[in-house]
Amino acid sequence: MTQKKEQIYDEKFLTDLFKNKNMEFFVEESMAIRELMTYYECAIMEVETKFNVLNKEFSLRHDRNPIETIKSRLKSVEGIIEKTNRKGIPFSSQNVEKYLTDIAGVRVICAFPKDIYAIRESFLAQDDIFLIEEKDYIQNPKPNGYRSLHLIVETPIFLHDSKKMMKVEVQFRTIAMDFWASLEHRIYYKKGKNDRELKSELKDCAEISANLDLKMQGIRERLDED
Ligand code: 0O2
């Protein structure tokens, strides 16, 4: 992380970033970015509310909550600059809105794998949620063992005089998937290491946690039958 920041504030990087730009550009862009970030924050609130409602309603019908936790995050401006730079996108509020899809992120942690797909279905059935992209790393885990269901959706936010469509990345995980991904993120992901033994051990842990998920789900289903 420190390494990333040094890279962002590198003098040459900043010179290139704002090459041929005047003071007016700085002022206008910083205001536009601040406005955009507020809209993403609103979109996060809208999506979080939808999941809270689904959770409440599901618990009425099934007597248990399928969602354990909802965690949300707004990508930092440093993170946005780093990503536009990495993807070779010229930095501007317009490009950020057009090309980056993960500025608003909502992570939904479910109890069991089947709950993920039940909640996904109800969420996508809502008439103000538009699916842009879906990556199912549960059915097709990443080679390192990463499991999660990713959706990029578009949803409206209602402003004082208009409606604005905003993109939100939703990641669904079980508690076990989140446990693995959170630790792997902290100790390995994007650290630039390529240690075969460590990679294989992390992958083993991912398999163990996937088996645990299925076993726990099986137990719950047997209890439901009883
Ligand atoms: P952070 O720090 O969590 O915000 P891109 O988004 O373009 O870089 P891609 O392939 O389009 O990459 O996105 P993908 O595969 O949908 O993954 C995006 C996010 O999923 C990541 O965000 C992570 O949060 C998570 N993720 C993906 N792969 C892994 C993995 O191997 N390990 C862990 N722990 N998390 C993963 P960021 O912005 O990369 O990181």
PDB file of C-alpha atoms and ligand atoms in Angstrom:
ATOM      1  CA  MET A   1       0.000   0.000   0.000  1.00  0.00           C
ATOM      2  CA  THR A   2       2.806   2.435   0.911  1.00  0.00           C
ATOM      3  CA  GLN A   3       4.523   1.377  -2.285  1.00  0.00           C
ATOM      4  CA  LYS A   4       1.355   2.273  -4.265  1.00  0.00           C
ATOM      5  CA  LYS A   5       1.199   5.761  -2.713  1.00  0.00           C
ATOM      6  CA  GLU A   6       4.832   6.478  -3.528  1.00  0.00           C
ATOM      7  CA  GLN A   7       4.076   5.460  -7.094  1.00  0.00           C
ATOM      8  CA  ILE A   8       1.030   7.756  -7.247  1.00  0.00           C
ATOM      9  CA  TYR A   9       2.828  10.812  -5.948  1.00  0.00           C
ATOM     10  CA  ASP A  10       5.969  10.217  -7.988  1.00  0.00           C
ATOM     11  CA  GLU A  11       6.877  13.590  -9.572  1.00  0.00           C
ATOM     12  CA  LYS A  12       7.022  12.277 -13.125  1.00  0.00           C
ATOM     13  CA  PHE A  13       3.699  10.531 -12.676  1.00  0.00           C
ATOM     14  CA  LEU A  14       2.026  13.748 -11.511  1.00  0.00           C
ATOM     15  CA  THR A  15       3.607  15.743 -14.334  1.00  0.00           C
ATOM     16  CA  ASP A  16       2.302  13.239 -16.893  1.00  0.00           C
ATOM     17  CA  LEU A  17      -1.095  13.080 -15.234  1.00  0.00           C
ATOM     18  CA  PHE A  18      -1.703  16.798 -15.482  1.00  0.00           C
ATOM     19  CA  LYS A  19       0.343  17.442 -18.636  1.00  0.00           C
ATOM     20  CA  ASN A  20      -1.079  20.339 -20.677  1.00  0.00           C
ATOM     21  CA  LYS A  21      -3.667  21.038 -18.008  1.00  0.00           C
ATOM     22  CA  ASN A  22      -4.240  24.492 -16.491  1.00  0.00           C
ATOM     23  CA  MET A  23      -5.466  25.638 -13.076  1.00  0.00           C
ATOM     24  CA  GLU A  24      -9.042  25.787 -14.317  1.00  0.00           C
ATOM     25  CA  PHE A  25      -8.875  22.064 -15.132  1.00  0.00           C
ATOM     26  CA  PHE A  26      -7.696  21.294 -11.576  1.00  0.00           C
ATOM     27  CA  VAL A  27     -10.482  23.290  -9.964  1.00  0.00           C
ATOM     28  CA  GLU A  28     -13.222  21.948 -12.241  1.00  0.00           C
ATOM     29  CA  GLU A  29     -12.039  18.343 -12.021  1.00  0.00           C
ATOM     30  CA  SER A  30     -11.665  18.332  -8.266  1.00  0.00           C
ATOM     31  CA  MET A  31     -15.220  19.685  -7.916  1.00  0.00           C
ATOM     32  CA  ALA A  32     -16.558  17.163 -10.444  1.00  0.00           C
ATOM     33  CA  ILE A  33     -14.802  14.262  -8.703  1.00  0.00           C
ATOM     34  CA  ARG A  34     -16.154  15.341  -5.308  1.00  0.00           C
ATOM     35  CA  GLU A  35     -19.673  15.488  -6.771  1.00  0.00           C
ATOM     36  CA  LEU A  36     -19.262  12.091  -8.435  1.00  0.00           C
ATOM     37  CA  MET A  37     -18.030  10.485  -5.201  1.00  0.00           C
ATOM     38  CA  THR A  38     -21.131  11.809  -3.410  1.00  0.00           C
ATOM     39  CA  TYR A  39     -23.341  10.214  -6.077  1.00  0.00           C
ATOM     40  CA  TYR A  40     -21.514   6.883  -5.645  1.00  0.00           C
ATOM     41  CA  GLU A  41     -22.057   7.156  -1.895  1.00  0.00           C
ATOM     42  CA  CYS A  42     -25.791   7.606  -2.554  1.00  0.00           C
ATOM     43  CA  ALA A  43     -25.799   4.575  -4.860  1.00  0.00           C
ATOM     44  CA  ILE A  44     -24.180   2.507  -2.099  1.00  0.00           C
ATOM     45  CA  MET A  45     -26.949   3.575   0.290  1.00  0.00           C
ATOM     46  CA  GLU A  46     -29.637   2.595  -2.242  1.00  0.00           C
ATOM     47  CA  VAL A  47     -28.117  -0.847  -2.838  1.00  0.00           C
ATOM     48  CA  GLU A  48     -27.473  -1.496   0.867  1.00  0.00           C
ATOM     49  CA  THR A  49     -31.123  -0.709   1.596  1.00  0.00           C
ATOM     50  CA  LYS A  50     -32.243  -3.208  -1.032  1.00  0.00           C
ATOM     51  CA  PHE A  51     -30.203  -5.971   0.626  1.00  0.00           C
ATOM     52  CA  ASN A  52     -31.432  -5.031   4.102  1.00  0.00           C
ATOM     53  CA  VAL A  53     -35.025  -5.239   2.873  1.00  0.00           C
ATOM     54  CA  LEU A  54     -34.406  -8.621   1.209  1.00  0.00           C
ATOM     55  CA  ASN A  55     -32.801  -9.917   4.391  1.00  0.00           C
ATOM     56  CA  LYS A  56     -35.740  -8.831   6.562  1.00  0.00           C
ATOM     57  CA  GLU A  57     -38.321 -10.275   4.197  1.00  0.00           C
ATOM     58  CA  PHE A  58     -36.433 -13.576   3.829  1.00  0.00           C
ATOM     59  CA  SER A  59     -36.243 -13.886   7.623  1.00  0.00           C
ATOM     60  CA  LEU A  60     -40.034 -13.487   7.848  1.00  0.00           C
ATOM     61  CA  ARG A  61     -40.553 -16.397   5.486  1.00  0.00           C
ATOM     62  CA  HIS A  62     -37.737 -18.708   6.572  1.00  0.00           C
ATOM     63  CA  ASP A  63     -37.138 -17.744  10.175  1.00  0.00           C
ATOM     64  CA  ARG A  64     -33.435 -17.023   9.625  1.00  0.00           C
ATOM     65  CA  ASN A  65     -31.300 -14.304   8.067  1.00  0.00           C
ATOM     66  CA  PRO A  66     -29.497 -15.314   4.857  1.00  0.00           C
ATOM     67  CA  ILE A  67     -27.247 -12.228   5.014  1.00  0.00           C
ATOM     68  CA  GLU A  68     -24.725 -12.153   7.823  1.00  0.00           C
ATOM     69  CA  THR A  69     -23.102  -8.767   7.069  1.00  0.00           C
ATOM     70  CA  ILE A  70     -23.050  -6.041   4.447  1.00  0.00           C
ATOM     71  CA  LYS A  71     -19.765  -4.172   4.028  1.00  0.00           C
ATOM     72  CA  SER A  72     -19.500  -1.174   1.739  1.00  0.00           C
ATOM     73  CA  ARG A  73     -16.598   0.863   0.517  1.00  0.00           C
ATOM     74  CA  LEU A  74     -16.002   3.858  -1.712  1.00  0.00           C
ATOM     75  CA  LYS A  75     -12.761   3.584  -3.660  1.00  0.00           C
ATOM     76  CA  SER A  76     -10.270   6.225  -2.544  1.00  0.00           C
ATOM     77  CA  VAL A  77      -9.227   8.967  -4.970  1.00  0.00           C
ATOM     78  CA  GLU A  78      -5.678   7.515  -4.778  1.00  0.00           C
ATOM     79  CA  GLY A  79      -7.080   4.117  -5.750  1.00  0.00           C
ATOM     80  CA  ILE A  80      -8.980   5.696  -8.652  1.00  0.00           C
ATOM     81  CA  ILE A  81      -5.876   7.499  -9.928  1.00  0.00           C
ATOM     82  CA  GLU A  82      -3.826   4.306  -9.599  1.00  0.00           C
ATOM     83  CA  LYS A  83      -6.421   2.293 -11.549  1.00  0.00           C
ATOM     84  CA  THR A  84      -6.859   4.816 -14.400  1.00  0.00           C
ATOM     85  CA  ASN A  85      -3.071   4.955 -14.642  1.00  0.00           C
ATOM     86  CA  ARG A  86      -2.737   1.141 -14.665  1.00  0.00           C
ATOM     87  CA  LYS A  87      -5.398   0.837 -17.356  1.00  0.00           C
ATOM     88  CA  GLY A  88      -3.951   3.695 -19.440  1.00  0.00           C
ATOM     89  CA  ILE A  89      -7.125   5.792 -19.116  1.00  0.00           C
ATOM     90  CA  PRO A  90      -6.536   9.584 -19.112  1.00  0.00           C
ATOM     91  CA  PHE A  91      -7.618  10.880 -15.714  1.00  0.00           C
ATOM     92  CA  SER A  92     -10.854  12.906 -15.781  1.00  0.00           C
ATOM     93  CA  SER A  93     -14.150  12.670 -13.917  1.00  0.00           C
ATOM     94  CA  GLN A  94     -15.900  11.756 -17.180  1.00  0.00           C
ATOM     95  CA  ASN A  95     -13.521   8.855 -17.869  1.00  0.00           C
ATOM     96  CA  VAL A  96     -13.710   7.676 -14.274  1.00  0.00           C
ATOM     97  CA  GLU A  97     -17.493   7.455 -14.530  1.00  0.00           C
ATOM     98  CA  LYS A  98     -17.379   5.856 -17.961  1.00  0.00           C
ATOM     99  CA  TYR A  99     -14.639   3.258 -17.526  1.00  0.00           C
ATOM    100  CA  LEU A 100     -14.349   2.361 -13.822  1.00  0.00           C
ATOM    101  CA  THR A 101     -17.051   0.096 -12.478  1.00  0.00           C
ATOM    102  CA  ASP A 102     -15.865  -0.541  -8.921  1.00  0.00           C
ATOM    103  CA  ILE A 103     -15.831   2.883  -7.299  1.00  0.00           C
ATOM    104  CA  ALA A 104     -18.904   1.971  -5.271  1.00  0.00           C
ATOM    105  CA  GLY A 105     -18.513  -1.496  -3.776  1.00  0.00           C
ATOM    106  CA  VAL A 106     -20.993  -3.462  -1.694  1.00  0.00           C
ATOM    107  CA  ARG A 107     -20.002  -6.828  -0.252  1.00  0.00           C
ATOM    108  CA  VAL A 108     -22.790  -9.120   0.889  1.00  0.00           C
ATOM    109  CA  ILE A 109     -21.691 -11.922   3.202  1.00  0.00           C
ATOM    110  CA  CYS A 110     -24.173 -14.789   3.263  1.00  0.00           C
ATOM    111  CA  ALA A 111     -24.437 -17.797   5.512  1.00  0.00           C
ATOM    112  CA  PHE A 112     -24.565 -20.502   2.816  1.00  0.00           C
ATOM    113  CA  PRO A 113     -23.707 -20.743  -0.915  1.00  0.00           C
ATOM    114  CA  LYS A 114     -27.375 -21.353  -1.849  1.00  0.00           C
ATOM    115  CA  ASP A 115     -28.377 -18.126  -0.072  1.00  0.00           C
ATOM    116  CA  ILE A 116     -26.054 -16.196  -2.392  1.00  0.00           C
ATOM    117  CA  TYR A 117     -27.955 -17.358  -5.470  1.00  0.00           C
ATOM    118  CA  ALA A 118     -31.367 -16.810  -3.837  1.00  0.00           C
ATOM    119  CA  ILE A 119     -30.467 -13.222  -2.890  1.00  0.00           C
ATOM    120  CA  ARG A 120     -28.853 -12.606  -6.295  1.00  0.00           C
ATOM    121  CA  GLU A 121     -32.048 -13.666  -8.035  1.00  0.00           C
ATOM    122  CA  SER A 122     -34.332 -11.432  -5.952  1.00  0.00           C
ATOM    123  CA  PHE A 123     -31.930  -8.497  -6.299  1.00  0.00           C
ATOM    124  CA  LEU A 124     -31.642  -8.775 -10.089  1.00  0.00           C
ATOM    125  CA  ALA A 125     -35.419  -9.176 -10.433  1.00  0.00           C
ATOM    126  CA  GLN A 126     -35.940  -5.616  -9.152  1.00  0.00           C
ATOM    127  CA  ASP A 127     -36.972  -3.280 -11.952  1.00  0.00           C
ATOM    128  CA  ASP A 128     -34.451  -0.560 -11.089  1.00  0.00           C
ATOM    129  CA  ILE A 129     -31.448  -2.891 -11.079  1.00  0.00           C
ATOM    130  CA  PHE A 130     -29.735  -3.428 -14.431  1.00  0.00           C
ATOM    131  CA  LEU A 131     -27.080  -6.099 -14.758  1.00  0.00           C
ATOM    132  CA  ILE A 132     -24.014  -4.907 -16.685  1.00  0.00           C
ATOM    133  CA  GLU A 133     -21.625  -7.775 -15.989  1.00  0.00           C
ATOM    134  CA  GLU A 134     -21.437 -10.943 -13.923  1.00  0.00           C
ATOM    135  CA  LYS A 135     -18.399 -13.012 -12.925  1.00  0.00           C
ATOM    136  CA  ASP A 136     -19.099 -16.214 -11.069  1.00  0.00           C
ATOM    137  CA  TYR A 137     -15.917 -17.151  -9.254  1.00  0.00           C
ATOM    138  CA  ILE A 138     -17.915 -19.636  -7.147  1.00  0.00           C
ATOM    139  CA  GLN A 139     -18.767 -21.914 -10.077  1.00  0.00           C
ATOM    140  CA  ASN A 140     -15.404 -21.039 -11.691  1.00  0.00           C
ATOM    141  CA  PRO A 141     -12.909 -20.190  -8.933  1.00  0.00           C
ATOM    142  CA  LYS A 142      -9.811 -18.179  -9.857  1.00  0.00           C
ATOM    143  CA  PRO A 143      -6.647 -20.321 -10.272  1.00  0.00           C
ATOM    144  CA  ASN A 144      -5.465 -19.150  -6.827  1.00  0.00           C
ATOM    145  CA  GLY A 145      -8.677 -20.491  -5.217  1.00  0.00           C
ATOM    146  CA  TYR A 146     -10.539 -17.144  -4.912  1.00  0.00           C
ATOM    147  CA  ARG A 147     -14.316 -17.637  -4.708  1.00  0.00           C
ATOM    148  CA  SER A 148     -16.974 -14.952  -4.872  1.00  0.00           C
ATOM    149  CA  LEU A 149     -19.856 -13.884  -7.109  1.00  0.00           C
ATOM    150  CA  HIS A 150     -19.296 -10.460  -8.675  1.00  0.00           C
ATOM    151  CA  LEU A 151     -22.002  -8.327 -10.273  1.00  0.00           C
ATOM    152  CA  ILE A 152     -21.685  -4.918 -11.845  1.00  0.00           C
ATOM    153  CA  VAL A 153     -25.116  -3.306 -11.780  1.00  0.00           C
ATOM    154  CA  GLU A 154     -26.520   0.046 -12.660  1.00  0.00           C
ATOM    155  CA  THR A 155     -29.178   1.661 -10.475  1.00  0.00           C
ATOM    156  CA  PRO A 156     -30.765   5.108 -10.323  1.00  0.00           C
ATOM    157  CA  ILE A 157     -30.280   7.669  -7.594  1.00  0.00           C
ATOM    158  CA  PHE A 158     -32.896  10.397  -7.343  1.00  0.00           C
ATOM    159  CA  LEU A 159     -31.533  13.945  -7.079  1.00  0.00           C
ATOM    160  CA  HIS A 160     -33.522  17.146  -6.407  1.00  0.00           C
ATOM    161  CA  ASP A 161     -34.300  17.669 -10.102  1.00  0.00           C
ATOM    162  CA  SER A 162     -33.131  14.563 -11.915  1.00  0.00           C
ATOM    163  CA  LYS A 163     -32.358  10.868 -11.866  1.00  0.00           C
ATOM    164  CA  LYS A 164     -28.815   9.589 -12.349  1.00  0.00           C
ATOM    165  CA  MET A 165     -27.767   6.053 -13.204  1.00  0.00           C
ATOM    166  CA  MET A 166     -24.806   4.837 -11.143  1.00  0.00           C
ATOM    167  CA  LYS A 167     -22.666   1.703 -11.375  1.00  0.00           C
ATOM    168  CA  VAL A 168     -22.092  -0.416  -8.281  1.00  0.00           C
ATOM    169  CA  GLU A 169     -19.950  -3.534  -7.872  1.00  0.00           C
ATOM    170  CA  VAL A 170     -21.596  -6.159  -5.682  1.00  0.00           C
ATOM    171  CA  GLN A 171     -19.536  -9.045  -4.332  1.00  0.00           C
ATOM    172  CA  PHE A 172     -21.350 -11.978  -2.755  1.00  0.00           C
ATOM    173  CA  ARG A 173     -19.413 -14.334  -0.517  1.00  0.00           C
ATOM    174  CA  THR A 174     -20.106 -16.856   2.217  1.00  0.00           C
ATOM    175  CA  ILE A 175     -18.490 -16.326   5.612  1.00  0.00           C
ATOM    176  CA  ALA A 176     -15.887 -18.956   4.687  1.00  0.00           C
ATOM    177  CA  MET A 177     -15.126 -17.372   1.288  1.00  0.00           C
ATOM    178  CA  ASP A 178     -14.795 -13.980   2.957  1.00  0.00           C
ATOM    179  CA  PHE A 179     -12.521 -15.371   5.662  1.00  0.00           C
ATOM    180  CA  TRP A 180     -10.189 -16.810   3.007  1.00  0.00           C
ATOM    181  CA  ALA A 181     -10.290 -13.743   0.710  1.00  0.00           C
ATOM    182  CA  SER A 182      -9.757 -11.252   3.540  1.00  0.00           C
ATOM    183  CA  LEU A 183      -6.692 -13.064   4.833  1.00  0.00           C
ATOM    184  CA  GLU A 184      -5.320 -13.727   1.339  1.00  0.00           C
ATOM    185  CA  HIS A 185      -5.844 -10.035   0.482  1.00  0.00           C
ATOM    186  CA  ARG A 186      -3.887  -9.049   3.553  1.00  0.00           C
ATOM    187  CA  ILE A 187      -1.002 -11.463   3.145  1.00  0.00           C
ATOM    188  CA  TYR A 188      -0.655 -12.232  -0.563  1.00  0.00           C
ATOM    189  CA  TYR A 189      -2.964 -10.525  -3.139  1.00  0.00           C
ATOM    190  CA  LYS A 190      -1.160  -7.885  -5.222  1.00  0.00           C
ATOM    191  CA  LYS A 191       1.989  -8.223  -3.131  1.00  0.00           C
ATOM    192  CA  GLY A 192       3.914  -9.181  -6.282  1.00  0.00           C
ATOM    193  CA  LYS A 193       5.163 -12.440  -4.704  1.00  0.00           C
ATOM    194  CA  ASN A 194       5.334 -15.622  -6.724  1.00  0.00           C
ATOM    195  CA  ASP A 195       6.090 -18.344  -4.216  1.00  0.00           C
ATOM    196  CA  ARG A 196       4.803 -21.684  -5.543  1.00  0.00           C
ATOM    197  CA  GLU A 197       4.645 -23.370  -2.158  1.00  0.00           C
ATOM    198  CA  LEU A 198       2.732 -20.522  -0.503  1.00  0.00           C
ATOM    199  CA  LYS A 199       0.381 -20.306  -3.483  1.00  0.00           C
ATOM    200  CA  SER A 200      -0.378 -23.985  -3.310  1.00  0.00           C
ATOM    201  CA  GLU A 201      -0.977 -23.827   0.469  1.00  0.00           C
ATOM    202  CA  LEU A 202      -3.360 -20.898   0.021  1.00  0.00           C
ATOM    203  CA  LYS A 203      -5.182 -22.835  -2.676  1.00  0.00           C
ATOM    204  CA  ASP A 204      -5.483 -25.844  -0.329  1.00  0.00           C
ATOM    205  CA  CYS A 205      -7.027 -23.552   2.285  1.00  0.00           C
ATOM    206  CA  ALA A 206      -9.533 -22.294  -0.325  1.00  0.00           C
ATOM    207  CA  GLU A 207     -10.536 -25.899  -1.125  1.00  0.00           C
ATOM    208  CA  ILE A 208     -10.921 -26.701   2.583  1.00  0.00           C
ATOM    209  CA  SER A 209     -13.138 -23.664   3.112  1.00  0.00           C
ATOM    210  CA  ALA A 210     -15.243 -24.524   0.027  1.00  0.00           C
ATOM    211  CA  ASN A 211     -15.774 -28.050   1.388  1.00  0.00           C
ATOM    212  CA  LEU A 212     -16.693 -26.612   4.774  1.00  0.00           C
ATOM    213  CA  ASP A 213     -19.326 -24.410   3.095  1.00  0.00           C
ATOM    214  CA  LEU A 214     -20.906 -27.423   1.379  1.00  0.00           C
ATOM    215  CA  LYS A 215     -20.808 -29.509   4.555  1.00  0.00           C
ATOM    216  CA  MET A 216     -22.461 -26.777   6.651  1.00  0.00           C
ATOM    217  CA  GLN A 217     -25.075 -26.256   3.947  1.00  0.00           C
ATOM    218  CA  GLY A 218     -25.788 -30.011   3.945  1.00  0.00           C
ATOM    219  CA  ILE A 219     -26.254 -30.000   7.736  1.00  0.00           C
ATOM    220  CA  ARG A 220     -28.640 -27.047   7.520  1.00  0.00           C
ATOM    221  CA  GLU A 221     -30.668 -28.750   4.808  1.00  0.00           C
ATOM    222  CA  ARG A 222     -30.957 -31.930   6.908  1.00  0.00           C
ATOM    223  CA  LEU A 223     -32.100 -29.864   9.892  1.00  0.00           C
ATOM    224  CA  ASP A 224     -34.667 -28.081   7.678  1.00  0.00           C
ATOM    225  CA  GLU A 225     -36.037 -31.461   6.566  1.00  0.00           C
ATOM    226  CA  ASP A 226     -36.381 -32.575  10.214  1.00  0.00           C
TER     227      ASP A 226
HETATM  228  P1  0O2 B   1      -9.533  -4.157  -3.628  1.00  0.00           P
HETATM  229  O1  0O2 B   1      -8.312  -3.766  -2.859  1.00  0.00           O
HETATM  230  O2  0O2 B   1     -10.324  -5.254  -2.936  1.00  0.00           O
HETATM  231  O3  0O2 B   1     -10.419  -3.015  -4.035  1.00  0.00           O
HETATM  232  P2  0O2 B   1      -9.874  -5.021 -11.976  1.00  0.00           P
HETATM  233  O4  0O2 B   1     -11.064  -4.637 -11.093  1.00  0.00           O
HETATM  234  O5  0O2 B   1      -9.982  -4.498 -13.359  1.00  0.00           O
HETATM  235  O6  0O2 B   1      -8.560  -4.743 -11.296  1.00  0.00           O
HETATM  236  P3  0O2 B   1     -11.001  -7.491 -12.657  1.00  0.00           P
HETATM  237  O7  0O2 B   1     -10.364  -8.788 -13.028  1.00  0.00           O
HETATM  238  O8  0O2 B   1     -11.847  -6.819 -13.657  1.00  0.00           O
HETATM  239  O9  0O2 B   1      -9.860  -6.546 -12.119  1.00  0.00           O
HETATM  240  O10 0O2 B   1     -11.899  -7.601 -11.396  1.00  0.00           O
HETATM  241  P4  0O2 B   1     -12.432  -8.843 -10.622  1.00  0.00           P
HETATM  242  O11 0O2 B   1     -11.787 -10.109 -10.987  1.00  0.00           O
HETATM  243  O12 0O2 B   1     -13.921  -8.782 -10.746  1.00  0.00           O
HETATM  244  O13 0O2 B   1     -11.933  -8.497  -9.141  1.00  0.00           O
HETATM  245  C1  0O2 B   1     -12.193  -7.285  -8.544  1.00  0.00           C
HETATM  246  C2  0O2 B   1     -12.160  -7.386  -7.031  1.00  0.00           C
HETATM  247  O14 0O2 B   1     -12.392  -8.723  -6.571  1.00  0.00           O
HETATM  248  C3  0O2 B   1     -10.825  -7.010  -6.417  1.00  0.00           C
HETATM  249  O15 0O2 B   1     -10.799  -5.622  -6.248  1.00  0.00           O
HETATM  250  C4  0O2 B   1     -10.854  -7.750  -5.070  1.00  0.00           C
HETATM  251  O16 0O2 B   1     -11.679  -7.073  -4.127  1.00  0.00           O
HETATM  252  C5  0O2 B   1     -11.546  -9.037  -5.452  1.00  0.00           C
HETATM  253  N1  0O2 B   1     -10.574 -10.054  -5.891  1.00  0.00           N
HETATM  254  C6  0O2 B   1     -10.402 -10.488  -7.148  1.00  0.00           C
HETATM  255  N2  0O2 B   1      -9.467 -11.451  -7.175  1.00  0.00           N
HETATM  256  C7  0O2 B   1      -9.049 -11.632  -5.918  1.00  0.00           C
HETATM  257  C8  0O2 B   1      -8.087 -12.518  -5.314  1.00  0.00           C
HETATM  258  O17 0O2 B   1      -7.429 -13.319  -5.955  1.00  0.00           O
HETATM  259  N3  0O2 B   1      -7.933 -12.399  -3.955  1.00  0.00           N
HETATM  260  C9  0O2 B   1      -8.647 -11.525  -3.205  1.00  0.00           C
HETATM  261  N4  0O2 B   1      -8.427 -11.505  -1.888  1.00  0.00           N
HETATM  262  N5  0O2 B   1      -9.540 -10.667  -3.747  1.00  0.00           N
HETATM  263  C10 0O2 B   1      -9.749 -10.732  -5.076  1.00  0.00           C
HETATM  264  P5  0O2 B   1      -9.442  -4.820  -6.359  1.00  0.00           P
HETATM  265  O18 0O2 B   1      -9.797  -3.453  -6.802  1.00  0.00           O
HETATM  266  O19 0O2 B   1      -8.463  -5.593  -7.181  1.00  0.00           O
HETATM  267  O20 0O2 B   1      -8.900  -4.819  -4.923  1.00  0.00           O
END
